[in-house]
Short mmCIF file of C-alpha atoms in Angstrom, two decimals:
data_model
loop_
_atom_site.label_atom_id
_atom_site.label_comp_id
_atom_site.label_asym_id
_atom_site.label_seq_id
_atom_site.Cartn_x
_atom_site.Cartn_y
_atom_site.Cartn_z
CA MET A 17 13.94 1.84 0.72
CA ASN A 18 14.65 2.70 4.35
CA ASN A 19 17.64 4.99 4.65
CA LEU A 20 18.82 4.37 8.20
CA LEU A 21 19.26 0.60 7.95
CA GLN A 22 22.13 -0.60 5.81
CA SER A 23 20.12 -3.41 4.28
CA ASP A 24 18.42 -4.17 0.98
CA SER A 25 15.46 -5.80 2.72
CA PHE A 26 11.97 -4.40 2.32
CA ILE A 27 10.81 -3.92 5.91
CA VAL A 28 7.21 -3.85 7.10
CA GLY A 29 6.58 -2.33 10.52
CA LEU A 30 3.85 -4.24 12.37
CA THR A 31 2.45 -2.41 15.38
CA GLY A 32 -0.61 -2.30 17.62
CA GLY A 33 -1.48 -1.59 21.22
CA ILE A 34 -1.68 -4.07 24.09
CA GLY A 35 -4.34 -6.72 23.46
CA SER A 36 -4.71 -5.79 19.78
CA GLY A 37 -3.72 -9.26 18.51
CA LYS A 38 -0.52 -8.12 16.87
CA SER A 39 1.26 -11.34 17.83
CA THR A 40 -1.46 -13.45 16.19
CA VAL A 41 -1.07 -11.50 12.97
CA ALA A 42 2.73 -11.84 13.13
CA GLU A 43 2.41 -15.61 13.56
CA ALA A 44 0.22 -15.78 10.44
CA PHE A 45 2.99 -14.07 8.46
CA ARG A 46 5.57 -16.50 9.87
CA GLN A 47 3.42 -19.39 8.68
CA LEU A 48 3.85 -17.97 5.16
CA GLY A 49 7.64 -18.05 5.52
CA ILE A 50 8.17 -14.40 6.37
CA THR A 51 10.84 -13.55 8.93
CA THR A 52 9.63 -11.45 11.85
CA VAL A 53 11.86 -9.55 14.23
CA ASP A 54 10.15 -9.03 17.59
CA ALA A 55 10.99 -5.86 19.52
CA ASP A 56 9.51 -7.44 22.68
CA ARG A 57 12.04 -10.24 22.35
CA ALA A 58 14.74 -7.60 21.95
CA SER A 59 13.57 -5.93 25.16
CA ARG A 60 14.02 -9.25 26.96
CA ALA A 61 17.35 -10.11 25.34
CA VAL A 62 19.09 -6.90 26.45
CA VAL A 63 18.19 -7.50 30.14
CA GLU A 64 19.06 -11.17 30.39
CA PRO A 65 21.20 -12.25 33.39
CA GLY A 66 24.77 -11.11 32.86
CA MET A 67 23.86 -8.22 30.55
CA PRO A 68 25.13 -4.77 31.62
CA ALA A 69 21.64 -3.26 31.38
CA LEU A 70 20.31 -5.60 34.07
CA LYS A 71 23.02 -4.45 36.48
CA SER A 72 22.09 -0.82 35.82
CA ILE A 73 18.40 -1.56 36.42
CA ALA A 74 19.17 -3.28 39.74
CA GLU A 75 21.24 -0.27 40.82
CA GLN A 76 18.42 2.10 39.90
CA PHE A 77 15.42 0.19 41.29
CA GLY A 78 16.96 -2.02 43.95
CA SER A 79 17.93 -5.69 44.11
CA GLU A 80 14.31 -6.70 44.84
CA ILE A 81 13.60 -6.14 41.15
CA ILE A 82 15.76 -9.23 40.44
CA GLN A 83 14.12 -12.65 40.89
CA GLU A 84 15.74 -15.60 42.64
CA ASP A 85 16.91 -17.09 39.34
CA GLY A 86 18.74 -13.86 38.49
CA SER A 87 16.22 -12.70 35.91
CA LEU A 88 14.37 -9.39 35.84
CA ASP A 89 10.97 -9.22 37.52
CA ARG A 90 9.29 -7.59 34.54
CA ALA A 91 5.86 -7.36 36.16
CA ALA A 92 7.25 -5.50 39.17
CA LEU A 93 9.25 -3.19 36.94
CA ARG A 94 6.19 -2.49 34.77
CA THR A 95 4.20 -1.50 37.85
CA ILE A 96 6.90 0.95 38.91
CA ILE A 97 7.44 2.68 35.59
CA PHE A 98 3.78 3.09 34.72
CA SER A 99 3.19 4.86 38.03
CA ASP A 100 6.31 7.05 37.83
CA PRO A 101 6.97 8.93 34.56
CA ALA A 102 10.50 9.91 35.58
CA GLN A 103 11.50 6.30 36.17
CA LYS A 104 9.91 5.33 32.86
CA THR A 105 11.97 7.99 31.09
CA TRP A 106 15.16 6.76 32.78
CA LEU A 107 14.50 3.16 31.76
CA GLU A 108 13.72 4.08 28.16
CA SER A 109 16.92 6.12 27.83
CA LEU A 110 18.86 3.06 28.96
CA LEU A 111 17.09 0.38 26.95
CA HIS A 112 15.89 1.92 23.68
CA PRO A 113 19.36 2.27 22.09
CA LEU A 114 20.23 -1.32 23.09
CA ILE A 115 16.92 -2.64 21.77
CA ARG A 116 17.38 -0.77 18.50
CA GLN A 117 20.87 -2.22 18.01
CA TRP A 118 19.55 -5.76 18.58
CA ILE A 119 16.70 -5.18 16.13
CA VAL A 120 19.01 -3.83 13.42
CA GLU A 121 21.29 -6.85 13.73
CA GLN A 122 18.34 -9.23 13.34
CA LEU A 123 16.85 -7.32 10.40
CA GLN A 124 20.18 -7.51 8.58
CA LYS A 125 20.22 -11.31 8.96
CA ALA A 126 16.76 -11.81 7.43
CA THR A 127 16.57 -13.75 4.15
CA SER A 128 12.81 -13.85 3.38
CA PRO A 129 11.44 -11.76 0.44
CA TYR A 130 10.60 -9.04 2.95
CA VAL A 131 10.90 -8.86 6.73
CA ILE A 132 8.52 -7.71 9.46
CA LEU A 133 9.56 -5.63 12.45
CA GLU A 134 6.95 -6.39 15.11
CA SER A 135 6.90 -3.62 17.69
CA PRO A 136 4.25 -2.23 20.04
CA LEU A 137 6.27 1.00 20.31
CA LEU A 138 7.11 1.44 16.64
CA TYR A 139 5.90 5.04 16.60
CA GLU A 140 6.83 5.91 20.18
CA THR A 141 10.50 5.14 19.47
CA ASP A 142 12.71 5.77 16.44
CA GLN A 143 12.05 2.21 15.25
CA HIS A 144 9.60 3.54 12.64
CA GLN A 145 12.59 5.04 10.87
CA LEU A 146 13.82 1.52 10.09
CA VAL A 147 10.76 0.46 8.07
CA ASP A 148 9.42 1.08 4.57
CA THR A 149 5.72 0.75 5.36
CA VAL A 150 3.57 0.30 8.48
CA LEU A 151 0.77 -2.17 9.18
CA LEU A 152 -1.32 -1.26 12.23
CA VAL A 153 -3.33 -3.96 13.99
CA ASP A 154 -6.27 -1.99 15.32
CA LEU A 155 -8.99 -2.53 17.91
CA PRO A 156 -11.36 -0.22 19.78
CA VAL A 157 -9.90 0.61 23.20
CA GLU A 158 -12.71 -1.21 25.03
CA LEU A 159 -11.83 -4.44 23.21
CA GLN A 160 -8.10 -3.91 23.89
CA ILE A 161 -8.78 -3.72 27.62
CA GLU A 162 -11.05 -6.77 27.54
CA ARG A 163 -8.65 -8.96 25.53
CA ALA A 164 -5.49 -7.86 27.35
CA GLY A 165 -7.12 -8.55 30.70
CA ALA A 166 -8.28 -12.00 29.61
CA ARG A 167 -4.83 -12.85 28.20
CA ASP A 168 -2.49 -11.54 30.89
CA GLY A 169 -4.69 -11.31 33.95
CA ASN A 170 -3.69 -7.65 34.27
CA GLN A 171 -5.99 -5.29 36.13
CA SER A 172 -7.93 -2.98 33.83
CA GLU A 173 -6.43 0.11 35.49
CA GLN A 174 -2.90 -1.03 34.69
CA ILE A 175 -3.91 -1.82 31.10
CA LYS A 176 -5.42 1.65 30.81
CA ARG A 177 -2.16 3.19 32.03
CA ILE A 178 -0.21 1.22 29.43
CA ILE A 179 -2.59 2.36 26.69
CA ALA A 180 -2.38 5.97 27.92
CA ALA A 181 1.42 5.83 27.75
CA GLN A 182 1.30 4.85 24.06
CA MET A 183 0.46 7.00 21.06
CA PRO A 184 -3.30 7.64 20.81
CA ARG A 185 -5.20 5.24 18.58
CA GLU A 186 -6.42 8.06 16.32
CA GLU A 187 -2.87 9.24 15.63
CA LYS A 188 -1.68 5.72 14.83
CA LEU A 189 -4.60 5.29 12.43
CA SER A 190 -3.71 8.53 10.67
CA ARG A 191 -0.04 7.55 10.27
CA ALA A 192 -0.34 3.87 9.30
CA ASP A 193 -0.12 2.82 5.66
CA TRP A 194 -2.21 -0.32 6.25
CA VAL A 195 -4.82 -1.04 8.92
CA PHE A 196 -5.74 -4.57 10.02
CA ASP A 197 -9.13 -4.40 11.75
CA ASN A 198 -8.78 -7.12 14.35
CA ALA A 199 -12.31 -6.72 15.66
CA GLN A 200 -13.25 -9.03 12.80
CA PRO A 201 -13.55 -12.81 13.42
CA LEU A 202 -10.35 -14.63 14.37
CA GLU A 203 -11.01 -17.26 11.68
CA ALA A 204 -10.49 -14.58 9.00
CA VAL A 205 -6.96 -13.66 10.10
CA THR A 206 -5.15 -16.25 7.96
CA THR A 207 -6.97 -15.30 4.75
CA ARG A 208 -6.55 -11.58 5.32
CA VAL A 209 -2.85 -11.95 6.12
CA ALA A 210 -2.36 -13.99 2.93
CA ALA A 211 -3.81 -11.08 0.93
CA LEU A 212 -1.50 -8.62 2.66
CA ASN A 213 1.43 -10.93 2.05
CA ASN A 214 0.76 -10.71 -1.69
CA GLU A 215 0.69 -6.92 -1.44
CA PHE A 216 4.01 -6.78 0.40
CA LEU A 217 5.66 -9.23 -2.01
CA SER A 218 4.61 -6.97 -4.88
CA LEU A 219 5.92 -3.89 -3.10
CA ALA A 220 9.27 -5.54 -2.43
CA LYS A 221 9.60 -6.51 -6.12
CA THR A 222 8.48 -3.07 -7.31
CA GLN A 223 11.26 -1.47 -5.30
CA GLY A 224 13.75 -3.88 -6.84
CA ILE A 225 14.55 -5.40 -3.49
CA SER A 226 13.38 -8.97 -3.92
#
């Protein structure tokens, strides 16, 4: 059982780089009735209009980072921080503790037999300390760039910078407990996730959690 989270839930960390298809895999688990907590959603929640973090970001980067509707211009902010390591460090020191608090609160509310923490930065932050086992959605880097570009319309150079800022693929592969090869056909995702679901249900029961 995880030691840092005061919860009896069995927690699976689901991670993968940009364009890996992590969200597709997470949705397949949700279709099986498994609660997922999305760290990307947390990162949006803590900078919603009216939140203290958004005011701090505007003071740091200028009011032009705020859109007309009062929300954060995430694309503009992403461009800044991936071209300036010091600004990236500043932003992470502000947001990571807030994101972690939001995640913990959501994990504690989960009622499914086990719960998934979906996070692209599971290993790059202390979020990996919240989970009992890690499932990595993996793709060759060339496919990541191709799929992320097709999905988001991002330029390949920006995608490469995002990938470079994350833990190297080889290190993630060496640390993960489970690897989901997402270079395989999309039609196979549902069946493969169902098999993993059975594994995680068994693990949760074995640990006396479910």
